[in-house]
């Protein structure tokens, strides 16, 4: 079964620190890699996404780094804030012939004030 | 209303009850999804609809019965559930054009007693 492996399962970071969440995928046909952010009591919301033809994408404090040869991608949250405390999911999608996403298992991030 | 809405937000039901979850999307999308989100488990894709036609059923027990009368509305009919069915049920929608970005509703927190 297609999988997207995500680590760590949980992460505690001091305010102002860098949070790093990693994902690895198996199917090379994936062509789109979004990250979702979910706050308690809410549904996941699209945060940032990347295509494999670029190695990095930055939006504000959030950066995706992409390593196509290793089939890995990661989310970096710079200057982490308590308001960033949430669960983060990576996903892989865009494969030819399917519009489904394969989601990672999620990382619960807590940023200490 | 904008985005994806779900009702009710919370539901407590006995094992012999029959209830329905409702999802409505106001984004003009043509694909709709039901996911189950349990504690410490990845998002589980349950059903996928494409233009009202069910295209995927991921071995979901028959006590869950989806209905998609049109591209904007999705229901999940529940009957004779088990306590292990207690979870957050998320609805999502997406366009059928790349990159098929999924937009989630806030979810229905279901408790089966």
PDB file of C-alpha atoms in Angstrom:
ATOM      1  CA  UNK A   1       0.000   0.000   0.000  1.00  0.00           C
ATOM      2  CA  UNK A   2       1.229   3.460  -0.825  1.00  0.00           C
ATOM      3  CA  UNK A   3       2.582   5.224   2.227  1.00  0.00           C
ATOM      4  CA  UNK A   4       3.904   8.549   3.342  1.00  0.00           C
ATOM      5  CA  UNK A   5       6.041   8.162   6.447  1.00  0.00           C
ATOM      6  CA  UNK A   6       6.141  11.157   8.772  1.00  0.00           C
ATOM      7  CA  UNK A   7       8.369  11.888  11.749  1.00  0.00           C
ATOM      8  CA  UNK A   8       8.556  12.769  14.546  1.00  0.00           C
ATOM      9  CA  UNK A   9       5.189  11.851  16.016  1.00  0.00           C
ATOM     10  CA  UNK A  10       5.451  14.743  18.469  1.00  0.00           C
ATOM     11  CA  UNK A  11       7.738  17.728  18.852  1.00  0.00           C
ATOM     12  CA  UNK A  12       8.321  20.289  21.573  1.00  0.00           C
ATOM     13  CA  UNK A  13      10.144  23.487  20.633  1.00  0.00           C
ATOM     14  CA  UNK A  14      10.969  26.637  22.532  1.00  0.00           C
ATOM     15  CA  UNK A  15       9.507  29.904  21.323  1.00  0.00           C
ATOM     16  CA  UNK A  16      11.762  31.360  18.659  1.00  0.00           C
ATOM     17  CA  UNK A  17      13.251  27.990  17.757  1.00  0.00           C
ATOM     18  CA  UNK A  18      13.069  26.049  14.501  1.00  0.00           C
ATOM     19  CA  UNK A  19      10.569  23.221  14.140  1.00  0.00           C
ATOM     20  CA  UNK A  20      11.414  20.533  11.590  1.00  0.00           C
ATOM     21  CA  UNK A  21       9.065  17.786  10.443  1.00  0.00           C
ATOM     22  CA  UNK A  22      10.123  15.167   7.937  1.00  0.00           C
ATOM     23  CA  UNK A  23       8.257  13.021   5.432  1.00  0.00           C
ATOM     24  CA  UNK A  24       9.270  10.295   3.023  1.00  0.00           C
ATOM     25  CA  UNK A  25       7.224   8.846   0.192  1.00  0.00           C
ATOM     26  CA  UNK A  26       7.493   5.694  -1.867  1.00  0.00           C
ATOM     27  CA  UNK A  27       5.748   6.333  -5.164  1.00  0.00           C
ATOM     28  CA  UNK A  28       7.696   8.463  -7.615  1.00  0.00           C
ATOM     29  CA  UNK A  29       4.534   9.293  -9.549  1.00  0.00           C
ATOM     30  CA  UNK A  30       3.455  11.808  -6.917  1.00  0.00           C
ATOM     31  CA  UNK A  31       3.621  15.326  -8.273  1.00  0.00           C
ATOM     32  CA  UNK A  32       2.334  17.528  -5.465  1.00  0.00           C
ATOM     33  CA  UNK A  33       3.286  17.672  -1.798  1.00  0.00           C
ATOM     34  CA  UNK A  34       1.104  19.793   0.485  1.00  0.00           C
ATOM     35  CA  UNK A  35       1.336  20.344   4.204  1.00  0.00           C
ATOM     36  CA  UNK A  36      -1.777  20.727   6.324  1.00  0.00           C
ATOM     37  CA  UNK A  37      -2.130  22.362   9.736  1.00  0.00           C
ATOM     38  CA  UNK A  38      -4.842  21.251  12.145  1.00  0.00           C
ATOM     39  CA  UNK A  39      -5.805  23.013  15.350  1.00  0.00           C
ATOM     40  CA  UNK A  40      -7.830  21.186  18.025  1.00  0.00           C
ATOM     41  CA  UNK A  41     -11.506  21.069  17.120  1.00  0.00           C
ATOM     42  CA  UNK A  42     -10.847  22.136  13.533  1.00  0.00           C
ATOM     43  CA  UNK A  43     -10.354  20.391  10.238  1.00  0.00           C
ATOM     44  CA  UNK A  44      -6.951  20.336   8.546  1.00  0.00           C
ATOM     45  CA  UNK A  45      -6.168  23.483   6.540  1.00  0.00           C
ATOM     46  CA  UNK A  46      -3.744  23.734   3.648  1.00  0.00           C
ATOM     47  CA  UNK A  47      -0.597  25.509   4.827  1.00  0.00           C
ATOM     48  CA  UNK A  48       1.961  25.335   2.030  1.00  0.00           C
ATOM     49  CA  UNK A  49       2.699  23.028  -0.897  1.00  0.00           C
ATOM     50  CA  UNK A  50       5.495  22.213  -3.325  1.00  0.00           C
ATOM     51  CA  UNK A  51       6.020  20.468  -6.630  1.00  0.00           C
ATOM     52  CA  UNK A  52       9.061  18.258  -7.226  1.00  0.00           C
ATOM     53  CA  UNK A  53      10.576  20.537  -9.852  1.00  0.00           C
ATOM     54  CA  UNK A  54      11.784  22.912  -7.107  1.00  0.00           C
ATOM     55  CA  UNK A  55      13.943  22.143  -4.092  1.00  0.00           C
ATOM     56  CA  UNK A  56      12.561  24.743  -1.736  1.00  0.00           C
ATOM     57  CA  UNK A  57       9.506  26.911  -1.234  1.00  0.00           C
ATOM     58  CA  UNK A  58       9.155  29.595   1.389  1.00  0.00           C
ATOM     59  CA  UNK A  59       6.056  31.382   2.618  1.00  0.00           C
ATOM     60  CA  UNK A  60       6.674  33.633   5.577  1.00  0.00           C
ATOM     61  CA  UNK A  61       8.095  31.560   8.421  1.00  0.00           C
ATOM     62  CA  UNK A  62       7.214  28.274   6.719  1.00  0.00           C
ATOM     63  CA  UNK A  63       9.599  26.547   4.303  1.00  0.00           C
ATOM     64  CA  UNK A  64       9.347  23.237   2.482  1.00  0.00           C
ATOM     65  CA  UNK A  65      12.595  21.560   1.499  1.00  0.00           C
ATOM     66  CA  UNK A  66      12.323  18.867  -1.152  1.00  0.00           C
ATOM     67  CA  UNK A  67      14.823  16.149  -2.068  1.00  0.00           C
ATOM     68  CA  UNK A  68      13.534  14.360  -5.128  1.00  0.00           C
ATOM     69  CA  UNK A  69      16.313  11.775  -5.362  1.00  0.00           C
ATOM     70  CA  UNK A  70      15.816  10.738  -1.744  1.00  0.00           C
ATOM     71  CA  UNK A  71      12.020  10.975  -2.015  1.00  0.00           C
ATOM     72  CA  UNK A  72      11.926  13.099   1.106  1.00  0.00           C
ATOM     73  CA  UNK A  73      10.509  16.482   2.001  1.00  0.00           C
ATOM     74  CA  UNK A  74      10.369  18.476   5.178  1.00  0.00           C
ATOM     75  CA  UNK A  75       8.599  21.423   6.754  1.00  0.00           C
ATOM     76  CA  UNK A  76      10.645  24.020   8.597  1.00  0.00           C
ATOM     77  CA  UNK A  77       8.939  26.533  10.855  1.00  0.00           C
ATOM     78  CA  UNK A  78      11.297  29.382  11.634  1.00  0.00           C
ATOM     79  CA  UNK A  79      10.904  31.528  14.760  1.00  0.00           C
ATOM     80  CA  UNK A  80       8.279  29.104  16.080  1.00  0.00           C
ATOM     81  CA  UNK A  81       5.477  30.726  18.082  1.00  0.00           C
ATOM     82  CA  UNK A  82       3.005  29.316  20.620  1.00  0.00           C
ATOM     83  CA  UNK A  83       0.273  29.966  18.034  1.00  0.00           C
ATOM     84  CA  UNK A  84       1.970  27.412  15.771  1.00  0.00           C
ATOM     85  CA  UNK A  85       1.097  24.666  18.249  1.00  0.00           C
ATOM     86  CA  UNK A  86      -1.001  22.273  16.168  1.00  0.00           C
ATOM     87  CA  UNK A  87      -0.860  18.944  14.376  1.00  0.00           C
ATOM     88  CA  UNK A  88       0.866  18.992  11.005  1.00  0.00           C
ATOM     89  CA  UNK A  89       0.221  16.499   8.207  1.00  0.00           C
ATOM     90  CA  UNK A  90       2.259  16.025   5.092  1.00  0.00           C
ATOM     91  CA  UNK A  91       0.632  14.553   2.023  1.00  0.00           C
ATOM     92  CA  UNK A  92       1.484  13.353  -1.452  1.00  0.00           C
ATOM     93  CA  UNK A  93      -0.776  13.575  -4.442  1.00  0.00           C
ATOM     94  CA  UNK A  94      -1.149  14.571  -8.028  1.00  0.00           C
ATOM     95  CA  UNK A  95      -0.197  11.197  -9.400  1.00  0.00           C
ATOM     96  CA  UNK A  96      -1.477  10.516 -12.869  1.00  0.00           C
ATOM     97  CA  UNK A  97      -4.888   8.921 -12.896  1.00  0.00           C
ATOM     98  CA  UNK A  98      -5.819   9.755  -9.329  1.00  0.00           C
ATOM     99  CA  UNK A  99      -6.879  12.843  -7.433  1.00  0.00           C
ATOM    100  CA  UNK A 100      -6.511  11.304  -3.988  1.00  0.00           C
ATOM    101  CA  UNK A 101      -3.925  12.362  -1.466  1.00  0.00           C
ATOM    102  CA  UNK A 102      -1.923  10.016   0.724  1.00  0.00           C
ATOM    103  CA  UNK A 103      -1.499  11.574   4.154  1.00  0.00           C
ATOM    104  CA  UNK A 104       1.272  11.130   6.685  1.00  0.00           C
ATOM    105  CA  UNK A 105       0.486  10.115  10.238  1.00  0.00           C
ATOM    106  CA  UNK A 106       0.767  13.632  11.644  1.00  0.00           C
ATOM    107  CA  UNK A 107       3.131  15.471  13.995  1.00  0.00           C
ATOM    108  CA  UNK A 108       1.842  17.142  17.115  1.00  0.00           C
ATOM    109  CA  UNK A 109       3.858  20.316  17.635  1.00  0.00           C
ATOM    110  CA  UNK A 110       3.926  22.213  20.899  1.00  0.00           C
ATOM    111  CA  UNK A 111       5.757  25.519  21.087  1.00  0.00           C
ATOM    112  CA  UNK A 112       6.576  26.593  24.621  1.00  0.00           C
ATOM    113  CA  UNK A 113       6.184  30.247  25.522  1.00  0.00           C
TER     114      UNK A 113
ATOM    115  CA  UNK B   1     -21.521  30.126   4.200  1.00  0.00           C
ATOM    116  CA  UNK B   2     -18.133  29.597   2.659  1.00  0.00           C
ATOM    117  CA  UNK B   3     -15.800  26.640   2.325  1.00  0.00           C
ATOM    118  CA  UNK B   4     -16.863  23.259   3.629  1.00  0.00           C
ATOM    119  CA  UNK B   5     -19.436  23.006   6.402  1.00  0.00           C
ATOM    120  CA  UNK B   6     -20.401  19.992   8.474  1.00  0.00           C
ATOM    121  CA  UNK B   7     -23.321  19.347  10.774  1.00  0.00           C
ATOM    122  CA  UNK B   8     -23.703  18.428  13.501  1.00  0.00           C
ATOM    123  CA  UNK B   9     -20.372  19.374  15.069  1.00  0.00           C
ATOM    124  CA  UNK B  10     -20.861  16.948  17.929  1.00  0.00           C
ATOM    125  CA  UNK B  11     -22.959  13.791  18.098  1.00  0.00           C
ATOM    126  CA  UNK B  12     -23.495  11.243  20.836  1.00  0.00           C
ATOM    127  CA  UNK B  13     -25.390   8.155  19.845  1.00  0.00           C
ATOM    128  CA  UNK B  14     -26.193   4.757  21.223  1.00  0.00           C
ATOM    129  CA  UNK B  15     -25.216   1.601  19.441  1.00  0.00           C
ATOM    130  CA  UNK B  16     -28.773   1.016  18.232  1.00  0.00           C
ATOM    131  CA  UNK B  17     -29.441   4.542  16.967  1.00  0.00           C
ATOM    132  CA  UNK B  18     -29.555   5.762  13.381  1.00  0.00           C
ATOM    133  CA  UNK B  19     -28.125   9.166  12.618  1.00  0.00           C
ATOM    134  CA  UNK B  20     -26.731  11.063   9.641  1.00  0.00           C
ATOM    135  CA  UNK B  21     -23.806  13.412   9.180  1.00  0.00           C
ATOM    136  CA  UNK B  22     -24.110  16.187   6.623  1.00  0.00           C
ATOM    137  CA  UNK B  23     -21.440  17.942   4.594  1.00  0.00           C
ATOM    138  CA  UNK B  24     -21.882  20.855   2.207  1.00  0.00           C
ATOM    139  CA  UNK B  25     -19.243  22.540   0.095  1.00  0.00           C
ATOM    140  CA  UNK B  26     -19.537  26.018  -1.406  1.00  0.00           C
ATOM    141  CA  UNK B  27     -16.364  25.858  -3.502  1.00  0.00           C
ATOM    142  CA  UNK B  28     -17.707  24.509  -6.782  1.00  0.00           C
ATOM    143  CA  UNK B  29     -15.695  21.304  -6.435  1.00  0.00           C
ATOM    144  CA  UNK B  30     -16.683  18.011  -8.021  1.00  0.00           C
ATOM    145  CA  UNK B  31     -14.998  15.516  -5.704  1.00  0.00           C
ATOM    146  CA  UNK B  32     -15.989  14.900  -2.098  1.00  0.00           C
ATOM    147  CA  UNK B  33     -14.435  12.702   0.554  1.00  0.00           C
ATOM    148  CA  UNK B  34     -15.201  11.204   3.953  1.00  0.00           C
ATOM    149  CA  UNK B  35     -12.286  10.637   6.329  1.00  0.00           C
ATOM    150  CA  UNK B  36     -12.154   9.107   9.790  1.00  0.00           C
ATOM    151  CA  UNK B  37      -9.662  10.587  12.228  1.00  0.00           C
ATOM    152  CA  UNK B  38      -8.988   8.626  15.405  1.00  0.00           C
ATOM    153  CA  UNK B  39      -6.561   9.498  18.158  1.00  0.00           C
ATOM    154  CA  UNK B  40      -2.977   8.559  17.324  1.00  0.00           C
ATOM    155  CA  UNK B  41      -3.960   7.201  13.903  1.00  0.00           C
ATOM    156  CA  UNK B  42      -3.495   8.644  10.445  1.00  0.00           C
ATOM    157  CA  UNK B  43      -6.364  10.056   8.466  1.00  0.00           C
ATOM    158  CA  UNK B  44      -8.349   7.119   7.107  1.00  0.00           C
ATOM    159  CA  UNK B  45      -9.987   7.691   3.751  1.00  0.00           C
ATOM    160  CA  UNK B  46     -13.425   6.099   3.824  1.00  0.00           C
ATOM    161  CA  UNK B  47     -15.277   7.111   0.657  1.00  0.00           C
ATOM    162  CA  UNK B  48     -14.635   9.190  -2.443  1.00  0.00           C
ATOM    163  CA  UNK B  49     -17.263  10.668  -4.755  1.00  0.00           C
ATOM    164  CA  UNK B  50     -16.657  12.104  -8.200  1.00  0.00           C
ATOM    165  CA  UNK B  51     -19.600  13.995  -9.717  1.00  0.00           C
ATOM    166  CA  UNK B  52     -21.981  12.152  -7.359  1.00  0.00           C
ATOM    167  CA  UNK B  53     -20.571   8.756  -8.297  1.00  0.00           C
ATOM    168  CA  UNK B  54     -18.803   6.738  -5.641  1.00  0.00           C
ATOM    169  CA  UNK B  55     -15.337   5.919  -6.880  1.00  0.00           C
ATOM    170  CA  UNK B  56     -13.840   4.455  -3.758  1.00  0.00           C
ATOM    171  CA  UNK B  57     -14.911   2.513  -0.694  1.00  0.00           C
ATOM    172  CA  UNK B  58     -11.939   1.585   1.436  1.00  0.00           C
ATOM    173  CA  UNK B  59     -13.404  -1.573   2.964  1.00  0.00           C
ATOM    174  CA  UNK B  60     -15.663   0.442   5.212  1.00  0.00           C
ATOM    175  CA  UNK B  61     -18.179  -1.590   7.271  1.00  0.00           C
ATOM    176  CA  UNK B  62     -21.737  -1.496   5.956  1.00  0.00           C
ATOM    177  CA  UNK B  63     -22.925   0.272   9.113  1.00  0.00           C
ATOM    178  CA  UNK B  64     -21.553   3.391   7.379  1.00  0.00           C
ATOM    179  CA  UNK B  65     -23.594   4.311   4.318  1.00  0.00           C
ATOM    180  CA  UNK B  66     -22.638   7.345   2.215  1.00  0.00           C
ATOM    181  CA  UNK B  67     -24.943   9.333  -0.004  1.00  0.00           C
ATOM    182  CA  UNK B  68     -24.058  12.055  -2.479  1.00  0.00           C
ATOM    183  CA  UNK B  69     -27.187  13.568  -4.062  1.00  0.00           C
ATOM    184  CA  UNK B  70     -25.209  16.261  -5.913  1.00  0.00           C
ATOM    185  CA  UNK B  71     -21.694  17.640  -6.118  1.00  0.00           C
ATOM    186  CA  UNK B  72     -22.286  20.038  -3.223  1.00  0.00           C
ATOM    187  CA  UNK B  73     -23.753  17.707  -0.616  1.00  0.00           C
ATOM    188  CA  UNK B  74     -22.487  14.577   1.039  1.00  0.00           C
ATOM    189  CA  UNK B  75     -24.076  12.520   3.790  1.00  0.00           C
ATOM    190  CA  UNK B  76     -22.858   9.701   5.974  1.00  0.00           C
ATOM    191  CA  UNK B  77     -25.664   7.570   7.358  1.00  0.00           C
ATOM    192  CA  UNK B  78     -24.820   5.720  10.550  1.00  0.00           C
ATOM    193  CA  UNK B  79     -26.570   2.712  12.091  1.00  0.00           C
ATOM    194  CA  UNK B  80     -25.742   0.111  14.711  1.00  0.00           C
ATOM    195  CA  UNK B  81     -22.315   1.606  15.329  1.00  0.00           C
ATOM    196  CA  UNK B  82     -19.696   0.242  17.691  1.00  0.00           C
ATOM    197  CA  UNK B  83     -17.794   2.139  20.398  1.00  0.00           C
ATOM    198  CA  UNK B  84     -14.625   1.891  18.288  1.00  0.00           C
ATOM    199  CA  UNK B  85     -16.369   4.015  15.672  1.00  0.00           C
ATOM    200  CA  UNK B  86     -16.043   7.009  17.979  1.00  0.00           C
ATOM    201  CA  UNK B  87     -13.833   9.479  16.128  1.00  0.00           C
ATOM    202  CA  UNK B  88     -13.720  12.785  14.291  1.00  0.00           C
ATOM    203  CA  UNK B  89     -15.350  12.423  10.886  1.00  0.00           C
ATOM    204  CA  UNK B  90     -14.020  14.862   8.348  1.00  0.00           C
ATOM    205  CA  UNK B  91     -15.507  15.815   5.027  1.00  0.00           C
ATOM    206  CA  UNK B  92     -13.347  17.293   2.284  1.00  0.00           C
ATOM    207  CA  UNK B  93     -13.825  18.478  -1.263  1.00  0.00           C
ATOM    208  CA  UNK B  94     -11.489  19.113  -4.155  1.00  0.00           C
ATOM    209  CA  UNK B  95     -11.552  20.087  -7.797  1.00  0.00           C
ATOM    210  CA  UNK B  96     -10.873  17.398 -10.354  1.00  0.00           C
ATOM    211  CA  UNK B  97      -8.056  19.411 -11.881  1.00  0.00           C
ATOM    212  CA  UNK B  98      -4.419  19.316 -10.770  1.00  0.00           C
ATOM    213  CA  UNK B  99      -3.275  19.749  -8.019  1.00  0.00           C
ATOM    214  CA  UNK B 100      -6.581  18.488  -6.598  1.00  0.00           C
ATOM    215  CA  UNK B 101      -6.177  20.509  -3.405  1.00  0.00           C
ATOM    216  CA  UNK B 102      -8.434  19.212  -0.682  1.00  0.00           C
ATOM    217  CA  UNK B 103     -10.375  21.561   1.569  1.00  0.00           C
ATOM    218  CA  UNK B 104     -11.650  20.135   4.825  1.00  0.00           C
ATOM    219  CA  UNK B 105     -14.659  20.884   6.936  1.00  0.00           C
ATOM    220  CA  UNK B 106     -14.401  21.262  10.721  1.00  0.00           C
ATOM    221  CA  UNK B 107     -15.503  17.710  11.324  1.00  0.00           C
ATOM    222  CA  UNK B 108     -18.155  15.963  13.404  1.00  0.00           C
ATOM    223  CA  UNK B 109     -16.972  14.607  16.733  1.00  0.00           C
ATOM    224  CA  UNK B 110     -18.876  11.321  17.109  1.00  0.00           C
ATOM    225  CA  UNK B 111     -19.153   9.430  20.378  1.00  0.00           C
ATOM    226  CA  UNK B 112     -20.802   6.009  20.392  1.00  0.00           C
ATOM    227  CA  UNK B 113     -22.003   4.888  23.805  1.00  0.00           C
TER     228      UNK B 113
END
